[in-house]
Structures are given as structure tokens and as C-alpha cells.
Coordinates of C-alpha atoms and ligand atoms in Angstrom, one line a residue:
M1 CA 41.1 13.7 1.6
P2 CA 40.8 12.6 5.3
G3 CA 39.9 9.1 6.2
P4 CA 39.7 6.4 5.1
Y5 CA 36.4 5.4 6.6
D6 CA 34.4 2.2 6.4
V7 CA 31.0 3.9 7.0
I8 CA 29.8 7.5 6.9
V9 CA 26.6 8.3 8.9
V10 CA 24.8 11.5 7.9
G11 CA 22.6 12.9 10.6
V12 CA 23.8 12.3 14.2
G13 CA 20.4 12.6 15.8
G14 CA 18.4 9.9 17.5
M15 CA 19.1 7.1 15.0
G16 CA 22.4 8.3 13.6
S17 CA 24.1 8.6 17.0
A18 CA 23.0 5.1 17.9
A19 CA 24.4 3.8 14.6
C20 CA 27.7 5.6 15.2
Y21 CA 28.1 3.9 18.6
Q22 CA 27.1 0.5 17.4
L23 CA 29.5 0.7 14.4
A24 CA 32.4 2.1 16.4
R25 CA 32.1 -0.6 19.1
R26 CA 32.4 -3.2 16.3
G27 CA 35.8 -1.7 15.4
V28 CA 34.4 0.0 12.2
R29 CA 36.0 3.2 11.1
V30 CA 33.0 5.6 11.3
L31 CA 32.5 9.2 10.4
G32 CA 29.3 10.9 11.7
L33 CA 28.3 14.2 10.1
E34 CA 25.7 16.4 11.7
K35 CA 24.7 19.7 10.3
F36 CA 23.8 21.3 13.6
E37 CA 25.6 21.0 17.0
I38 CA 25.4 17.5 18.6
G39 CA 22.3 17.4 20.7
H40 CA 20.4 20.4 19.1
A41 CA 16.7 21.3 19.3
M42 CA 15.9 21.7 15.6
G43 CA 15.0 18.1 14.7
S44 CA 12.8 15.4 16.1
S45 CA 14.5 14.1 19.2
H46 CA 14.5 17.1 21.7
G47 CA 12.2 17.9 24.5
L48 CA 14.0 15.7 27.1
S49 CA 12.1 12.4 26.9
R50 CA 10.2 9.9 24.7
I51 CA 7.6 7.2 25.7
L52 CA 8.6 3.6 25.4
R53 CA 5.6 1.2 25.4
L54 CA 6.3 -2.5 25.0
A55 CA 2.7 -3.5 23.9
Y56 CA 3.0 -2.5 20.2
F57 CA 0.4 -3.9 17.8
Q58 CA 1.3 -1.9 14.7
G59 CA 3.0 -4.9 13.2
E60 CA 4.9 -8.1 14.1
A61 CA 8.3 -6.5 13.6
Y62 CA 7.9 -4.0 16.3
V63 CA 7.8 -6.0 19.6
P64 CA 11.1 -7.8 19.2
L65 CA 12.7 -4.5 18.1
V66 CA 11.3 -2.6 21.1
Q67 CA 12.3 -5.4 23.5
R68 CA 15.9 -5.3 22.2
A69 CA 15.8 -1.5 22.3
R70 CA 14.8 -1.6 26.0
E71 CA 17.7 -4.0 26.8
L72 CA 20.1 -1.7 25.0
W73 CA 18.8 1.5 26.7
L74 CA 19.4 -0.3 30.1
E75 CA 22.8 -1.6 29.1
T76 CA 24.1 1.8 27.6
G77 CA 22.8 3.7 30.6
K78 CA 24.8 1.4 32.9
I79 CA 27.9 1.9 30.8
T80 CA 27.7 5.6 30.9
G81 CA 26.6 5.7 34.5
E82 CA 23.4 7.8 33.8
P83 CA 20.1 5.9 33.2
L84 CA 18.7 6.2 29.7
F85 CA 15.5 4.3 30.3
Y86 CA 13.2 4.9 33.3
E87 CA 10.7 2.1 34.1
V88 CA 7.9 4.2 35.5
G89 CA 5.1 2.2 33.8
A90 CA 2.8 3.2 31.0
L91 CA -0.9 3.7 31.1
D92 CA -3.0 3.8 28.0
I93 CA -6.4 5.3 28.7
G94 CA -9.4 5.1 26.3
Q95 CA -13.0 3.8 26.1
E96 CA -13.6 0.1 26.5
G97 CA -13.4 -1.5 23.1
S98 CA -11.4 1.4 21.6
G99 CA -8.3 0.8 19.4
V100 CA -6.0 2.2 22.0
I101 CA -7.1 -0.3 24.6
E102 CA -7.8 -3.3 22.4
D103 CA -4.5 -3.1 20.5
A104 CA -2.4 -2.8 23.6
R105 CA -4.3 -5.6 25.2
A106 CA -3.9 -7.9 22.2
A107 CA -0.2 -7.1 21.9
S108 CA 0.3 -7.8 25.6
E109 CA -1.5 -11.1 25.4
K110 CA 0.2 -12.2 22.2
Y111 CA 3.7 -11.4 23.4
G112 CA 3.2 -12.4 27.1
L113 CA 3.8 -8.9 28.3
S114 CA 2.9 -7.9 31.9
H115 CA -0.2 -5.8 31.9
E116 CA -3.2 -4.9 34.0
L117 CA -6.7 -3.6 33.0
L118 CA -8.0 -0.9 35.3
D119 CA -11.4 0.7 35.4
R120 CA -11.8 4.4 35.8
R121 CA -12.1 4.3 39.6
A122 CA -9.0 2.1 39.9
I123 CA -7.0 4.5 37.7
E124 CA -8.1 7.5 39.8
E125 CA -7.3 5.8 43.0
R126 CA -3.9 4.7 42.0
F127 CA -3.0 7.9 40.0
P128 CA -5.1 10.7 41.7
A129 CA -3.9 13.3 39.2
F130 CA -6.5 12.0 36.6
A131 CA -10.1 13.1 36.3
L132 CA -11.5 10.8 33.7
D133 CA -14.8 10.2 31.9
T134 CA -17.1 7.6 33.3
D135 CA -16.5 5.2 30.4
H136 CA -12.7 5.5 30.5
I137 CA -10.6 2.4 31.2
G138 CA -6.9 1.9 31.2
L139 CA -4.2 -0.7 30.4
Y140 CA -1.2 -0.5 32.6
Q141 CA 2.2 -1.9 31.4
P142 CA 4.7 -1.9 34.4
Q143 CA 7.8 -2.6 32.3
S144 CA 7.3 0.4 30.0
G145 CA 8.4 4.0 30.7
F146 CA 10.4 6.6 29.0
V147 CA 13.8 7.1 27.3
A148 CA 16.0 10.2 28.1
S149 CA 16.1 11.1 24.4
E150 CA 18.4 14.2 24.5
R151 CA 20.8 12.5 27.0
A152 CA 20.8 9.4 24.9
I153 CA 22.2 11.2 21.8
L154 CA 25.0 12.6 23.9
A155 CA 25.6 9.2 25.5
H156 CA 25.8 7.5 22.1
V157 CA 28.2 10.1 20.7
T158 CA 30.3 9.9 23.9
L159 CA 30.7 6.1 23.5
A160 CA 31.2 6.3 19.8
L161 CA 34.1 8.7 20.4
Y162 CA 35.5 6.4 23.1
Y163 CA 35.6 3.6 20.5
G164 CA 37.4 5.8 18.0
A165 CA 34.6 7.3 15.8
E166 CA 35.1 10.7 14.2
I167 CA 32.1 12.9 14.7
H168 CA 31.8 16.3 13.0
G169 CA 29.1 18.7 14.3
C170 CA 28.0 21.8 12.3
E171 CA 28.9 20.2 9.0
A172 CA 26.2 19.5 6.5
M173 CA 26.3 16.9 3.7
L174 CA 25.5 18.6 0.4
D175 CA 25.8 15.6 -1.9
W176 CA 27.0 12.0 -2.3
K177 CA 28.1 10.0 -5.4
P178 CA 28.9 6.3 -5.9
T179 CA 32.6 5.6 -6.5
A180 CA 34.0 3.3 -9.1
G181 CA 35.1 0.9 -6.4
G182 CA 31.5 0.5 -5.1
G183 CA 31.8 3.0 -2.2
V184 CA 30.6 6.6 -1.8
R185 CA 32.1 10.0 -2.0
V186 CA 30.4 12.5 0.3
T187 CA 30.7 16.3 -0.2
T188 CA 29.9 18.6 2.7
D189 CA 30.2 22.3 3.3
R190 CA 33.6 21.6 4.7
G191 CA 35.2 18.8 2.7
V192 CA 35.0 15.6 0.7
Y193 CA 35.1 12.1 2.3
E194 CA 35.1 8.6 1.0
A195 CA 33.8 5.4 2.6
G196 CA 32.6 1.9 1.7
R197 CA 29.1 2.5 3.0
L198 CA 26.8 5.4 3.7
I199 CA 24.0 5.6 6.2
L200 CA 21.5 8.4 5.7
S201 CA 19.6 9.2 8.9
P202 CA 18.6 12.8 8.3
G203 CA 15.1 12.7 10.0
A204 CA 12.9 15.5 8.7
W205 CA 15.4 16.4 6.0
I206 CA 15.0 12.9 4.3
G207 CA 13.5 14.6 1.2
D208 CA 16.7 16.7 0.6
L209 CA 19.0 13.6 0.7
V210 CA 16.7 11.1 -1.0
P211 CA 14.5 13.2 -3.4
A212 CA 12.5 10.1 -4.4
L213 CA 11.1 10.1 -0.8
Q214 CA 9.9 13.7 -1.0
A215 CA 6.5 12.8 -2.2
S216 CA 5.9 9.9 0.2
T217 CA 6.9 11.6 3.4
Q218 CA 5.4 14.6 5.1
V219 CA 6.9 16.7 7.9
V220 CA 4.4 17.8 10.5
R221 CA 4.9 20.2 13.4
Q222 CA 4.3 19.1 17.0
T223 CA 4.1 21.3 20.1
L224 CA 5.1 20.1 23.5
G225 CA 4.0 22.0 26.6
W226 CA 5.4 22.2 30.2
F227 CA 2.9 23.4 32.8
S228 CA 3.4 24.3 36.4
P229 CA 1.9 21.5 38.5
L230 CA -0.5 22.7 41.2
R231 CA 0.2 19.5 43.2
P232 CA 3.7 18.4 42.2
S233 CA 3.8 15.4 44.4
L234 CA 1.1 13.7 42.3
F235 CA 3.4 13.7 39.3
D236 CA 6.5 12.3 41.0
M237 CA 8.2 9.6 39.1
T238 CA 7.6 7.1 41.9
R239 CA 3.8 7.4 41.6
F240 CA 2.9 8.7 38.2
P241 CA 3.5 6.8 34.9
V242 CA 3.8 7.9 31.3
F243 CA 0.4 7.8 29.7
T244 CA -1.6 8.2 26.5
L245 CA -5.2 9.4 26.8
E246 CA -7.9 9.2 24.2
A247 CA -10.5 11.8 25.1
Q248 CA -13.3 13.8 23.4
E249 CA -10.9 16.7 23.2
G250 CA -8.3 14.7 21.3
H251 CA -5.3 12.4 21.9
F252 CA -2.7 13.3 24.5
Y253 CA 0.4 11.9 26.1
G254 CA 2.3 12.9 29.2
F255 CA 5.2 12.2 31.5
P256 CA 6.0 12.3 35.2
L257 CA 8.1 15.2 36.4
W258 CA 11.7 14.7 35.3
Q259 CA 14.6 17.1 34.7
H260 CA 12.1 20.0 34.4
P261 CA 9.8 21.6 37.0
G262 CA 6.9 21.5 34.6
F263 CA 4.5 18.7 33.8
K264 CA 5.1 17.7 30.1
L265 CA 2.1 17.2 27.9
G266 CA 1.8 16.6 24.1
S267 CA -0.9 15.8 21.6
P268 CA 0.1 13.9 18.5
H269 CA -0.8 15.6 15.2
F270 CA -0.2 13.1 12.5
S271 CA -1.4 15.4 9.7
G272 CA -2.8 18.8 9.1
E273 CA 0.1 21.0 10.1
P274 CA 2.8 20.5 7.4
Y275 CA 6.1 22.1 8.4
D276 CA 9.2 23.2 6.6
P277 CA 12.3 21.9 8.4
H278 CA 14.4 24.5 6.6
L279 CA 12.8 27.4 8.6
P280 CA 15.4 29.0 10.8
D281 CA 13.5 28.7 14.0
R282 CA 10.9 26.4 15.6
Q283 CA 7.8 28.4 16.5
P284 CA 5.3 26.4 18.5
S285 CA 1.6 26.3 17.6
F286 CA -0.6 28.3 19.9
A287 CA -3.7 26.3 18.7
Q288 CA -1.9 23.1 20.0
R289 CA -1.1 24.9 23.3
D290 CA -4.8 25.7 23.7
L291 CA -5.7 22.1 23.1
L292 CA -3.2 21.0 25.7
R293 CA -4.8 23.5 28.1
A294 CA -8.3 22.0 27.4
C295 CA -7.0 18.5 28.3
L296 CA -5.5 19.8 31.5
A297 CA -8.6 21.6 32.5
K298 CA -10.8 18.6 32.1
H299 CA -8.6 15.6 32.8
I300 CA -5.5 16.6 34.7
P301 CA -6.6 19.6 36.8
A302 CA -3.7 19.2 39.2
A303 CA -1.3 20.2 36.4
N304 CA -3.3 23.1 35.1
G305 CA -0.9 25.8 36.4
D306 CA 1.0 28.5 34.6
L307 CA 2.6 27.7 31.3
L308 CA 6.4 27.2 31.8
G309 CA 7.5 26.3 28.3
L310 CA 6.5 25.4 24.7
K311 CA 8.7 23.6 22.2
A312 CA 8.1 22.7 18.5
C313 CA 9.4 19.5 17.2
M314 CA 8.8 17.5 13.9
Y315 CA 7.3 14.2 12.9
T316 CA 8.2 12.8 9.5
M317 CA 5.2 10.8 8.4
T318 CA 5.1 7.9 5.9
P319 CA 1.7 7.1 4.4
D320 CA 1.4 3.8 6.4
E321 CA 3.1 5.3 9.5
H322 CA 5.8 2.6 9.4
F323 CA 9.6 3.4 9.3
I324 CA 12.0 3.3 6.4
I325 CA 15.1 1.1 7.0
D326 CA 16.5 -0.2 3.8
T327 CA 19.2 -0.1 1.2
L328 CA 18.7 2.4 -1.6
P329 CA 17.6 0.6 -4.8
G330 CA 20.5 0.5 -7.2
F331 CA 23.0 1.5 -4.5
E332 CA 23.7 -1.4 -2.2
Q333 CA 26.3 0.7 -0.4
V334 CA 23.7 3.3 0.8
I335 CA 21.3 2.6 3.7
V336 CA 18.4 4.9 4.4
A337 CA 17.0 5.1 7.9
S338 CA 14.0 7.4 8.6
P339 CA 12.3 5.8 11.5
C340 CA 9.9 8.4 12.7
S341 CA 6.2 8.7 11.9
G342 CA 5.9 10.1 15.4
H343 CA 6.9 6.8 17.2
G344 CA 10.5 6.1 16.4
Y345 CA 12.6 7.2 19.3
K346 CA 12.0 4.3 21.6
F347 CA 13.5 2.0 19.0
A348 CA 16.6 4.1 18.3
S349 CA 19.1 2.0 20.3
A350 CA 18.0 -1.2 18.4
I351 CA 17.8 0.6 15.1
G352 CA 21.4 1.7 15.6
E353 CA 22.3 -1.9 16.0
A354 CA 20.3 -3.0 13.0
L355 CA 22.0 -0.3 10.9
A356 CA 25.4 -1.4 12.1
E357 CA 24.6 -5.0 11.1
L358 CA 23.3 -3.9 7.7
A359 CA 26.4 -1.8 7.0
T360 CA 28.8 -4.5 8.1
S361 CA 27.2 -7.7 6.9
G362 CA 24.3 -6.7 4.6
R363 CA 21.7 -8.3 6.9
S364 CA 20.2 -7.7 10.3
R365 CA 18.9 -10.1 13.1
F366 CA 15.7 -8.1 13.0
D367 CA 12.9 -8.6 10.4
L368 CA 13.0 -5.3 8.6
D369 CA 10.8 -6.3 5.7
M370 CA 7.9 -4.0 6.7
F371 CA 10.3 -1.0 6.6
S372 CA 11.4 -1.6 3.1
L373 CA 11.5 1.0 0.3
R374 CA 9.7 -1.4 -2.0
R375 CA 6.3 -0.3 -0.6
F376 CA 6.7 3.1 -2.1
A377 CA 7.4 1.7 -5.6
Ligands
LIG1 C1 7.0 16.0 19.9 C2 7.4 14.6 19.6 C3 7.1 13.6 20.4 C4 7.5 12.3 20.2 N1 7.1 11.3 21.0 C5 7.6 10.1 20.9 C6 7.5 9.1 21.9 O1 6.9 9.3 22.9 N2 8.0 7.9 21.7 C7 8.7 7.5 20.5 O2 9.2 6.4 20.4 N3 8.9 8.5 19.5 C8 8.4 9.7 19.7 N4 8.6 10.7 18.7 C9 9.3 10.3 17.5 C10 10.8 10.3 17.7 O3 11.2 11.4 18.5 C11 11.5 10.3 16.3 O4 11.1 9.1 15.6 C12 13.0 10.4 16.4 O5 13.4 11.5 17.2 C13 13.6 10.5 15.0 O6 15.0 10.4 15.1 P1 15.8 10.7 13.8 O7 17.2 10.3 14.1 O8 15.2 10.2 12.6 O9 15.7 12.3 13.7 P2 16.6 13.5 14.4 O10 16.9 13.1 15.8 O11 16.0 14.8 14.1 O12 18.0 13.3 13.6 C14 18.2 13.7 12.3 C15 19.5 14.4 12.2 O13 19.9 14.6 10.8 C16 20.6 15.8 10.7 N5 20.7 16.2 9.3 C17 19.7 16.4 8.4 N6 20.2 16.6 7.2 C18 21.6 16.6 7.3 C19 22.6 16.9 6.4 N7 22.4 17.2 5.1 N8 23.9 16.8 6.9 C20 24.2 16.5 8.2 N9 23.2 16.3 9.1 C21 21.9 16.3 8.7 C22 19.7 16.7 11.5 O14 20.3 17.9 11.9 C23 19.3 15.9 12.7 O15 20.2 16.0 13.8 C24 8.2 12.0 19.0 C25 8.5 13.0 18.1 C26 8.2 14.3 18.4 C27 8.6 15.4 17.5

């Protein structure tokens, strides 16, 4: 049996790769197991980029976590020499008094975050790509932006290897069992490994590895589109932010041009299109493509060019849309991390740190109470 290891991390995606890095830099002997290649497009973290907004009002625990995450994205980007966080600003657009505006405003005021309220005219003057409804307003957060999600997984793995971690791609965990000494024995399709602790960060496959969570999580397909911009200069990173838009047609989010010639647009679907992560491919939804097209036609006409690409990706939803970061009841040596519900990536760097702290000392500097498994009891 190879090893020995202090910690085995199963699932080297967004969260698992950050955990491997944070463990390895602490001198922990870590083995990361990933069933696909490292940096694949079958899970929840592909599609180049993810929005990082600082004004979070979904719960007290999120703002300190996202602030730390932003620090770590900046720090890790400096270490690897390629930025992982791009501070292009974030603009939330909705009607006055709507949740999207009021929540972001309340969070900004409560946590002293820089922000600016803009009326429709001010938005269209500053960001002429938008054609908004007369009652639209926006809240702009200059310190927000986006994370290079695909690059970040590779960066975390690169650094984890540098610090001595062992990472196995194309190796799936089949089973784990507690050992008499209080550790774990993990069986994969290639071998058997033992460690003192196990971190399960399998994203959409959480129900396979923690069957008790099958009933309380739902995997939902998302479709991202890339469209040929008719006026590319309007979407340049220096003058176009990441945005969310609440419109009559639905909810949308988008990015400035980055690492792709197309304008990237998505529409979050929190329910309604359950998806099986075991399917061999990731077919996008053409209904979602049409919805994206409707948004472009009405609100972002300068990006309403030819379709350049579509990609399907998965959200793993919990009923309250909060994450799961906790030890498994009855097995203190096993930590479960399924931080998705469609908004987890921005936190990945800090969640990796929290997981490393939990695995090495049993506690984290972050308040993780609202992410506990108790709420599903
Ligand atoms: C279209 C889309 C847009 C999003 N937009 C945003 C956004 O703007 N901002 C934001 O913060 N978040 C966003 N999210 C959510 C965010 O991307 C997810 O929360 C995050 O990617 C989840 O990371 P993860 O590590 O849990 O999952 P993944 O990155 O999918 O990693 C899980 C890994 O576990 C591996 N695995 C599973 N089972 C096994 C096994 N048995 N053995 C070995 N390996 C295994 C998988 O192969 C996978 O690599 C978005 C998600 C999607 C789909």
C-alpha cells in the first residue's frame, strides 16, 4: 500500500484543488484523487471564469469568507505569476426595491464595502453596451470582478505538487471505510490507500460518496453561451464589468471579453432541469440558449452576433442554497465539502484554507455553522 498519507482529498476540482494546495503548504502529506483529468470540463468549474461579488447578503458567514477568498486569489495569482482574480468591478442590475439591489446595498452598507448606486441613464452612459428598461437601476461594486476558475484549479495543483502533494488524475474513489486506528482506507479503481483524514469534495457526485445527501441535494444543468460581439470594444475588460441582470425575460449574468473571442452570458437555473452527472457527455440546453438570445436582443444588442459556443455545466443545489462544509456525523476523520448551489467558486480559495484547518486542527478560523450537516437531520 503506497503512502502513508495524512489526508486524502477526493475530487480535485474547484474546492479539492484548493484544499490540496493549502494542506501541502502546511507540510501535510496529501493525496488528491480525481476521477477525470485535472482541469476537465465534466463538473461545475469549467467555462473559464466565475463572478466574485463582495456584497453578499445570503448570510453573515459569507462576507468574511469572500473577503479572505479574494485575498488568497490575489496572493496565489502573484505566486504563480498569472492573475487568478480580475478586479473589473461588478454591476447588479434590477428594479429599484428589488431583492438583487436591496440585498447588495444592505450588504455593502453593513460591511463598509465600496459601492455606487447608478440610475439607468448613468449605467448606459458608463457601460454603453446595455439597453435597459426605464425602471432599471444598478449597484456597482468596484472591488469585485471574476476568478479564472479553470486556471485556478491548475494553479492550485501546480503549487500543491511543488509542496510535495501527490495528485492522481483519472482515478476514481469507489469506497472508503474507517480503520481501527481512527483513520480511513480508500479504495479506488487503481488501488487502496490509507490516511488519517479524508476530505470528500466531489461536487455533483456528492450523492454517490455520501448517500445520505442524495435526497437533500439536486444536480441541475446550466448552459453557458459565447456570442460574437458586434462591437467588441464595448466589452473590453478595461470598460465593461461582470454583471447580473434581473429582467422580465429572466435572470442573467455576463463577463467582459477574456480568453475567448465571444461575449460570455449565462442564466442561472436553480431548479427545473435536473441532470445526471453520470451521463457520458454534457449536452447544452437549446431552450437556455434561446433565453440567452432573448436577453441579448433586448438588453445587450451589441453582443447579439453569431453563436460561437455553448457549454453545459452543473449546479449542485441544497434546499436552502447554502454550502455543506462539515465533518460526517459518526466519522470525525471525514470532512464533506460541497460548496455549490450555483455560487461556490468565488469562495474556493478560502474554503480550501478552511478545509485544511479542519483536517489539521479540527477547527477553522471561519464560522462554518450555517454550512453544517445538522440542518438536514
Ligand atoms: C454555469 C455555472 C456558473 C457558475 N457561476 C458562478 C459564479 O459566477 N460565481 C461563483 O462563485 N460560483 C459559480 N458557480 C458555482 C461554482 O462554479 C461551483 O460552486 C464550483 O465550481 C463547485 O466546485 P466543486 O469543487 O464543488 O466541484 P467540481 O469543480 O466539479 O469538482 C468536483 C470534482 O470531484 C471529482 N469527483 C467526483 N467523484 C469522484 C470520485 N468518486 N473519485 C474521484 N474524483 C471524483 C469530479 O470529477 C470533479 O473534478 C457556477 C456554476 C456553474 C455550473
